[in-house]
Amino acid sequence: MNTNRPLDELGFPAVVISRLLESDFVSTDDVQNLQPAELGSATGLSLKESAEVVRLVSATSISEPQDVLQIIEDESDIPHIVTFCEAIDTLLGGGIPLRAITEISGTPGIGKTQMCLQVCVSVQVPVSVGGVGGQALFIDTEGSFTSSRIKDMASHAVHHVQSISTDNPDAATFTVESILKGIHYFRCHNYIEVLAVIRHLPTLLQSHPNIRLVVIDSVAFHFRHDFSDNVARTGLLCQMTHSLIQLAGSHNLAVIVTNQMTTKIENSGSSQLVAALGETWGHCPTLRLSLHWQHHIRVATLIKAPHIRTSSVNFQVTVAGIRDISSGSVTQNMAEAQNSKKRKWTSDDS
Amino acid sequence: MSSIAANTWTRNILDRLDINPKVKCRAQKAGYVSAIRILGASQSELQHKLELSEFHIKNLTAAVASYALPKQETAWEMATQIEAKTHLTTGCPCLDVFLSGGVAVGGVTEVSGQSGSGKTQFGLQLALYAQLPRSLGGIAKGVAYICTESQFPVVRLQQMIGHMKLKYPQGPKSYTDNIFVHHVPDMDCLVDCVRYQLPALVSRHNVGLVVVDSVAAAFRVEEDSGEMNRSIPLQAMGYRLHHLAASYGLVVVTLNQVTAAMGTVSLYGIRGDVTPALGLSWANLITTRLMMTRTASYRPAIHGKMQLMHHGPHSSGKNVMEFNSAGSSRKLLAAEYNVSGGVSDISVMISDNKFHIRDKIYDSGAGGDPGCILGIV
């Protein structure tokens, strides 16, 4: 096995190494699968020392490199959380992917929180009807979470699932109550509490192994206003993302963070709307989705994705949640836009 | 409140943690004693500074994390809590339905509109309804009213109080005793007021509603000093208001002016030629934004029907309420962030001060008394 390493590479104290080598424990393989007590009696090390050896050896065992074919097979298995808006699902290659961090940014009122609430509901769609069948964790920094809104979306989702699979036993257990009970909520009043929740996540995920989605709405709020020092802020953000991406991989989670927009003034003097928190943060999320208005239509644009071409789609926010714009209203709106153009031209002519 | 909160995170918490004394001692020696220091440090930094193994550090951070952890609940528990008061009535049944219960407790609600669209009327009316007992939709608490634009309209308030007393005889005896008015002339005073005076007032006098009339006036005076200079105190103030609202369960209403919409980029999806003033940095801090516009229609007193026009069955979340009534009507266009999720319109009427109107429209089911924002027929 290529995970085998000589024990003296692991940085034990010289006394321990010499004891181990004396008893002919040369490589990590020799120590693997041993209890500390067994190792202690074999080598004469104290129980504490041998426990440290066993722990370190198991921690440093390196996994075998995978070949690309294996990775492709694994990746095609990654489930996606549907958003109930087909256009956005297609844009994201099937929905919000698990094992990744997705950033949703946009101007106030565009529907970032609505999108998060929608995903909290749709992550619970049973596996038998093509869902993920997990639970959600919502970290609320702005206080914009409303349970009545969740209820609206949940009842529509339940209705939809029951209408497509009437005789499915899973669909019967998918109720508004089960959806509401499957959303765990933290209200964080400052960034310390956000950090505390993220540090607490491993424990929480052990007690609630069904959680498949972690939402931070919004990551920008406290980090933009509680800090005077941008370097310290970036450091904390990177550290936070690091632990989030690790958890996302090991526990099969989707992570959604929302971000605010800010105006970036370029050297030429022109200004541009960009997501807040700076350039370094921009590298942290795996996918970046930007929401904005265009002629009174909500538009979602994918601005960073490792595997999908970036493009834009239209969507709308309804009482039921995030939905596609039906083709009728799109054409109507396009006609509206054309009309306004026409009006402009005519006014120019006159 | 901020000083209390700051204390929680910066004071020595090691003695409250259930961890190995050795770890405690090392942390004490290295100066990592507060939640802010320990949670703000990375795993490797702690390992290096405390000279402890990964295992001990993990224990330490887990203990601190569970100490600093906010309350965990499920959406089901939140939805079934009945004792929690989540909304303050606006005094207008139609508006309450429109806002799904009224103005939300916690968070910052902004009302913006052109001059004369009725922002101050809205603020005054809330100031009175906040003092009503809970059974009548109020929150039975005092009001802090911060004026930056002009003198506090005492005469108008007295008119409204007269009607409140007629309408709600069981309401408080004196409305004016519980309204704390503060005039601030400029940006710096407003920021100081929110930072130092307001927390003290809120904790001492059982204040439940804060009205800032208006934010824009104080900050737009500074316009010549550049947008950058004002955005930092503006954001700091908004953030403070959020904190206050969350920690004391306040209703915070800020009034804002409007500015002409320039350029083709529509930031907020609001139709029309004006957008709320103060820009994106302020908009990011608002939980709910209401936009008031005045429709300059004056019609004879007709009892029309409430027309609730759904464009599709709740499809776009857009309900337009139209009305025919006496008085100049004002249209409240709401770009609601929170509840309905869509841009939706509602029309309400602010009746003028003439008392005789009351007899004409009082019989309508929607109800209404002159001098108040009315949900119309």
CSV table of C-alpha atoms in Angstrom, one decimal, chain A residues 66-194:
chain,number,residue,atom,x,y,z
A,66,GLN,CA,-7.9,8.7,-7.4
A,67,ASP,CA,-7.8,8.4,-11.1
A,68,VAL,CA,-9.9,10.8,-13.2
A,69,LEU,CA,-12.4,8.2,-14.3
A,70,GLN,CA,-13.2,7.5,-10.7
A,71,ILE,CA,-13.7,11.2,-10.0
A,72,ILE,CA,-16.0,11.6,-13.0
A,73,GLU,CA,-18.1,8.7,-11.8
A,74,ASP,CA,-18.2,10.1,-8.3
A,75,GLU,CA,-19.2,13.5,-9.6
A,76,SER,CA,-21.9,12.3,-11.8
A,77,ASP,CA,-23.5,10.9,-8.6
A,78,ILE,CA,-23.4,14.3,-6.8
A,79,PRO,CA,-27.1,15.0,-6.2
A,80,HIS,CA,-28.4,18.5,-6.8
A,81,ILE,CA,-31.1,20.4,-4.8
A,82,VAL,CA,-33.8,21.5,-7.2
A,83,THR,CA,-34.9,25.1,-6.9
A,84,PHE,CA,-38.4,24.7,-8.4
A,85,CYS,CA,-37.3,27.0,-11.1
A,86,GLU,CA,-36.3,24.9,-14.1
A,87,ALA,CA,-34.3,27.7,-15.7
A,88,ILE,CA,-32.1,28.2,-12.7
A,89,ASP,CA,-31.7,24.4,-12.3
A,90,THR,CA,-30.6,24.1,-15.9
A,91,LEU,CA,-28.2,27.1,-15.4
A,92,LEU,CA,-26.6,25.4,-12.4
A,93,GLY,CA,-26.5,22.0,-14.1
A,94,GLY,CA,-29.4,20.4,-12.2
A,95,GLY,CA,-29.8,22.6,-9.1
A,96,ILE,CA,-27.7,23.7,-6.1
A,97,PRO,CA,-24.9,21.1,-6.0
A,98,LEU,CA,-24.0,19.2,-2.8
A,99,ARG,CA,-20.4,19.3,-1.7
A,100,ALA,CA,-19.9,22.9,-2.9
A,101,ILE,CA,-20.3,26.4,-1.7
A,102,THR,CA,-22.7,28.5,-3.7
A,103,GLU,CA,-22.8,32.3,-3.3
A,104,ILE,CA,-26.0,34.2,-4.1
A,105,SER,CA,-25.4,37.9,-4.4
A,106,GLY,CA,-27.8,40.7,-5.5
A,107,THR,CA,-29.3,44.1,-4.7
A,108,PRO,CA,-31.7,44.4,-1.8
A,109,GLY,CA,-35.1,43.0,-2.5
A,110,ILE,CA,-34.1,40.9,-5.5
A,111,GLY,CA,-35.0,37.7,-3.7
A,112,LYS,CA,-31.8,36.3,-2.2
A,113,THR,CA,-33.6,35.3,1.1
A,114,GLN,CA,-36.5,34.0,-0.9
A,115,MET,CA,-34.1,31.8,-2.8
A,116,CYS,CA,-32.6,30.5,0.4
A,117,LEU,CA,-36.0,29.7,1.9
A,118,GLN,CA,-37.0,28.0,-1.3
A,119,VAL,CA,-34.0,25.7,-1.2
A,120,CYS,CA,-34.6,25.0,2.5
A,121,VAL,CA,-38.0,23.6,1.5
A,122,SER,CA,-36.9,21.8,-1.7
A,123,VAL,CA,-33.9,20.1,0.0
A,124,GLN,CA,-36.6,18.1,1.8
A,125,VAL,CA,-38.3,16.7,-1.2
A,126,PRO,CA,-38.2,12.9,-0.8
A,127,VAL,CA,-35.6,10.9,-2.7
A,128,SER,CA,-38.3,8.8,-4.4
A,129,VAL,CA,-39.5,11.8,-6.3
A,130,GLY,CA,-36.1,13.0,-7.3
A,131,GLY,CA,-35.2,15.1,-4.3
A,132,VAL,CA,-32.4,14.9,-1.7
A,133,GLY,CA,-34.6,14.1,1.3
A,134,GLY,CA,-32.4,16.0,3.7
A,135,GLN,CA,-32.8,18.7,6.3
A,136,ALA,CA,-31.7,22.3,6.3
A,137,LEU,CA,-29.8,24.6,8.7
A,138,PHE,CA,-30.4,28.3,8.4
A,139,ILE,CA,-28.0,30.8,9.9
A,140,ASP,CA,-29.8,34.1,9.9
A,141,THR,CA,-27.7,37.2,10.5
A,142,GLU,CA,-30.2,39.9,9.3
A,143,GLY,CA,-33.3,38.7,11.0
A,144,SER,CA,-35.1,38.2,7.7
A,145,PHE,CA,-36.3,34.7,8.2
A,146,THR,CA,-40.1,34.4,8.4
A,147,SER,CA,-41.7,31.2,9.3
A,148,SER,CA,-45.0,32.3,7.6
A,149,ARG,CA,-43.2,32.6,4.3
A,150,ILE,CA,-41.7,29.1,4.8
A,151,LYS,CA,-45.2,27.8,5.4
A,152,ASP,CA,-46.5,29.3,2.1
A,153,MET,CA,-43.7,27.7,0.2
A,154,ALA,CA,-43.9,24.4,2.1
A,155,SER,CA,-47.7,24.0,1.4
A,156,HIS,CA,-47.1,24.6,-2.3
A,157,ALA,CA,-44.2,22.2,-2.4
A,158,VAL,CA,-46.3,19.5,-0.6
A,159,HIS,CA,-49.1,20.1,-3.0
A,160,HIS,CA,-46.8,19.7,-6.0
A,161,VAL,CA,-45.1,16.5,-4.7
A,162,GLN,CA,-48.5,14.9,-3.9
A,163,SER,CA,-49.8,15.8,-7.3
A,164,ILE,CA,-47.0,14.1,-9.1
A,165,SER,CA,-46.8,10.9,-7.0
A,166,THR,CA,-50.1,10.1,-5.4
A,167,ASP,CA,-49.4,6.5,-4.3
A,168,ASN,CA,-45.9,7.1,-3.0
A,169,PRO,CA,-45.5,6.3,0.7
A,170,ASP,CA,-42.7,8.9,0.9
A,171,ALA,CA,-45.0,11.6,-0.4
A,172,ALA,CA,-47.4,11.0,2.5
A,173,THR,CA,-44.8,11.8,5.1
A,174,PHE,CA,-43.8,15.0,3.3
A,175,THR,CA,-46.0,17.5,5.0
A,176,VAL,CA,-45.8,21.2,6.0
A,177,GLU,CA,-45.1,20.1,9.6
A,178,SER,CA,-42.3,17.8,8.6
A,179,ILE,CA,-40.8,20.5,6.4
A,180,LEU,CA,-40.9,23.1,9.2
A,181,LYS,CA,-39.4,20.6,11.7
A,182,GLY,CA,-36.6,19.9,9.2
A,183,ILE,CA,-35.4,23.5,9.2
A,184,HIS,CA,-33.0,24.2,12.1
A,185,TYR,CA,-32.5,27.9,12.7
A,186,PHE,CA,-29.9,30.0,14.4
A,187,ARG,CA,-30.2,33.8,14.7
A,188,CYS,CA,-26.7,35.3,15.0
A,189,HIS,CA,-26.4,38.9,16.3
A,190,ASN,CA,-22.8,39.3,15.6
A,191,TYR,CA,-19.9,37.6,13.7
A,192,ILE,CA,-18.7,35.9,16.9
A,193,GLU,CA,-22.0,34.0,17.0
A,194,VAL,CA,-21.6,33.1,13.3
